[in-house]
Coordinates of C-alpha atoms in Angstrom, one line a residue:
X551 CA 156.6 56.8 84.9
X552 CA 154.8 60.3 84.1
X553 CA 151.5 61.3 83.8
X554 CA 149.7 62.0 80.1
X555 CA 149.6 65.5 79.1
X556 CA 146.2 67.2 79.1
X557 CA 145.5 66.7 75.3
X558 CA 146.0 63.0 76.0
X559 CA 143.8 62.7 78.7
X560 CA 140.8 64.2 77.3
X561 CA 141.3 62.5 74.3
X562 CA 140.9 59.4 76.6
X563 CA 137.5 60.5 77.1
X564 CA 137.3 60.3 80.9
X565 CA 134.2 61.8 83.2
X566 CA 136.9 65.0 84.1
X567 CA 136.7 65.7 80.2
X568 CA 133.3 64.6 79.1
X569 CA 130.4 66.8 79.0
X570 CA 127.3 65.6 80.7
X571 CA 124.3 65.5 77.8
X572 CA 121.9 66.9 79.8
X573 CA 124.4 70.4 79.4
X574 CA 123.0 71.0 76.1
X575 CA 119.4 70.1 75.8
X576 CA 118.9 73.3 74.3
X577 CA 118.8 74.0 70.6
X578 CA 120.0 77.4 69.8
X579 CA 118.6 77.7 65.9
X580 CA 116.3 80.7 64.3
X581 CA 113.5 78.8 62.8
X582 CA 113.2 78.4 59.0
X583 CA 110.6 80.6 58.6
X584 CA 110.6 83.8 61.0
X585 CA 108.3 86.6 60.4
X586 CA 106.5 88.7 62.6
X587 CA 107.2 89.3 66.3
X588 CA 107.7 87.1 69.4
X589 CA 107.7 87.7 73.3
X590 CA 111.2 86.7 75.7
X591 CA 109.1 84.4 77.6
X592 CA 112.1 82.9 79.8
X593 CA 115.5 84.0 80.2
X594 CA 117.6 80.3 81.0
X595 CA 120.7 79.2 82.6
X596 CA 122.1 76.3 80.1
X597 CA 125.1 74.6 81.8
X598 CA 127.0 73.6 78.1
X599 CA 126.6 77.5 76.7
X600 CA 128.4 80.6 78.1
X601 CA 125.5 83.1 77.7
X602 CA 122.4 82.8 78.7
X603 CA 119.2 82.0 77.1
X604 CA 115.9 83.3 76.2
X605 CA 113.1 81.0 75.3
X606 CA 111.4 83.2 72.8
X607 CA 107.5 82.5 71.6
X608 CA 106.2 83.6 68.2
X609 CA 103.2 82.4 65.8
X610 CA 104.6 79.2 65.0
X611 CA 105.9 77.6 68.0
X612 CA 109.3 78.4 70.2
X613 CA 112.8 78.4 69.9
X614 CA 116.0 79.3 72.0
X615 CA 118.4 82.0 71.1
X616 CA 121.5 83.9 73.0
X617 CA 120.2 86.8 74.9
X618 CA 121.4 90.0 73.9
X619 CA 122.8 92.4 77.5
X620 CA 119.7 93.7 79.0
X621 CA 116.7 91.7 77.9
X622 CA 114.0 90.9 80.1
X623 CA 111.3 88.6 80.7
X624 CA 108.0 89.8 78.5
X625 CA 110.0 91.6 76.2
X626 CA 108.6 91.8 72.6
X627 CA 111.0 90.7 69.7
X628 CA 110.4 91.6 66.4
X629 CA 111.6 89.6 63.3
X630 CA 112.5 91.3 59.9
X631 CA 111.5 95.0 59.0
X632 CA 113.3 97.6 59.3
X633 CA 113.1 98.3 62.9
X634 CA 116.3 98.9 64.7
X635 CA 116.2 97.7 68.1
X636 CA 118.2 95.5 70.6
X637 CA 116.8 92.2 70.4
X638 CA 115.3 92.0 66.7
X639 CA 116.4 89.7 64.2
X640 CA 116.7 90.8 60.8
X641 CA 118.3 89.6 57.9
X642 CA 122.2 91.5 57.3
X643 CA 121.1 93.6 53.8
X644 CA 118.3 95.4 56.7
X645 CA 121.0 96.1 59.4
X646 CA 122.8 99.6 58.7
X647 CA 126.2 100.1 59.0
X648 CA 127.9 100.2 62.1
X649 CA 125.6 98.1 64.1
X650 CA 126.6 95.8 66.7
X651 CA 125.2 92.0 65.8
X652 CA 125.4 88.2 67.0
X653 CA 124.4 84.7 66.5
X654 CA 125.2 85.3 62.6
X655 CA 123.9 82.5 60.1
X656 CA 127.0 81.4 58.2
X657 CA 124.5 80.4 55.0
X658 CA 120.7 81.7 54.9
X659 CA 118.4 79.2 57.0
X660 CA 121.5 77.2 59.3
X661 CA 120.0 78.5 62.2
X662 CA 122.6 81.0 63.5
X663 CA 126.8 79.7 63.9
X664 CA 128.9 82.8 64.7
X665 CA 129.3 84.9 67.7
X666 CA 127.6 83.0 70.2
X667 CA 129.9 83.1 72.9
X668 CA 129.0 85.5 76.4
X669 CA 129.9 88.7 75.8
X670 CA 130.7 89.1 72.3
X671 CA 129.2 91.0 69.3
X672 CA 130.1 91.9 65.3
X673 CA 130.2 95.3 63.4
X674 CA 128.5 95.6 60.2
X675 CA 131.5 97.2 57.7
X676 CA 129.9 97.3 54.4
X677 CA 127.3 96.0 51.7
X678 CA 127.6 95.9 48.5
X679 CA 125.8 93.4 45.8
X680 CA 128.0 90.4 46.7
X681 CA 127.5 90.5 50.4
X682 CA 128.4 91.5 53.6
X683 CA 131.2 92.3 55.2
X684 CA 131.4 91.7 59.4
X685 CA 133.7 92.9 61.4
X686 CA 134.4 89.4 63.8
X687 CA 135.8 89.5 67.4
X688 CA 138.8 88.5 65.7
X689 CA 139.3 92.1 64.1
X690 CA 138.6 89.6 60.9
X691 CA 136.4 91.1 57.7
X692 CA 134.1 88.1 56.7
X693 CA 131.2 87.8 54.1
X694 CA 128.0 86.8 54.3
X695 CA 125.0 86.3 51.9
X696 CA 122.4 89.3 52.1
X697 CA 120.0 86.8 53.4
X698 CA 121.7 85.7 56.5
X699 CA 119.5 86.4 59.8
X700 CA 121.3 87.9 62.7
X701 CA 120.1 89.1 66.0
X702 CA 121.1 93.0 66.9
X703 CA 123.0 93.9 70.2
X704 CA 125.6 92.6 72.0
X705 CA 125.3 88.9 74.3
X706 CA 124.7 89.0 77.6
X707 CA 127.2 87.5 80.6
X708 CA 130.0 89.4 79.9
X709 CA 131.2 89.4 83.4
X710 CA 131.3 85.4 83.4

């Protein structure tokens, strides 16, 4: 008698396949309502995501988010404007062409789904009225709402 195949052993569920819970105690979401500017206060080591994380502090409170190659602890962040800089967030209609983006909203106010992993980034194409058009790691087009937050620069750990 064999052994299962790999697909049938972690669909098993046993402790070689299962992620421990602890892994992802992090949230990576932008808040619902981001204005203003915020300081890195802690760049983190999360076991269940491939880039690290910064612990970012603004007016309202804190939140986690992917951090971009070459941030540092006591950085200042600024959200929305029209600012161009490594680190701010800013919604896509505000990015100019040609700019390198990640952890991309997939509908205004989910809190950031696409390009997330280490090492990756997107290229703003185009706007027009209907949206906008990113370039994905995939060499894909895809659309997005004007509204859509996304965080300019590239993720760190691409050497993982």
């Amino acid at each position: 008698m064999g052994k299962r195949i790999i697909q049938q052993a972690r669909g098993h569920g046993s402790k070689t396949y299962r992620v421990r819970r602890k892994a992802f105690r992090f949230e990576i979401k932008y808040p619902p309502v981001l204005k203003g500017e915020g300081e890195v206060i802690k760049l983190l080591n999360s076991a269940g995501h491939s880039a690290p994380l910064a612990k970012v502090k603004y007016s309202e409170g804190a939140f986690y988010m992917p951090a971009f190659d070459g941030m540092i602890e006591g950085q200042k962040i600024s959200f929305g404007g029209k600012k161009i800089k490594e680190g701010n967030v800013m919604e896509l209609k505000d990015i100019p062409i040609k700019t390198k983006v990640y952890n991309l909203e997939s509908r205004p106010r989910d809190g950031g789904v696409f390009i997330r992993s280490a090492g990756s980034n997107a290229v703003v194409k185009r706007i027009s009225e209907g949206g906008v058009f990113v370039r994905m790691p995939s060499k894909k087009d895809k659309k997005f709402h004007l509204k859509c937050k996304s965080t300019i620069g590239k993720i760190a750990g691409t050497d993982r």
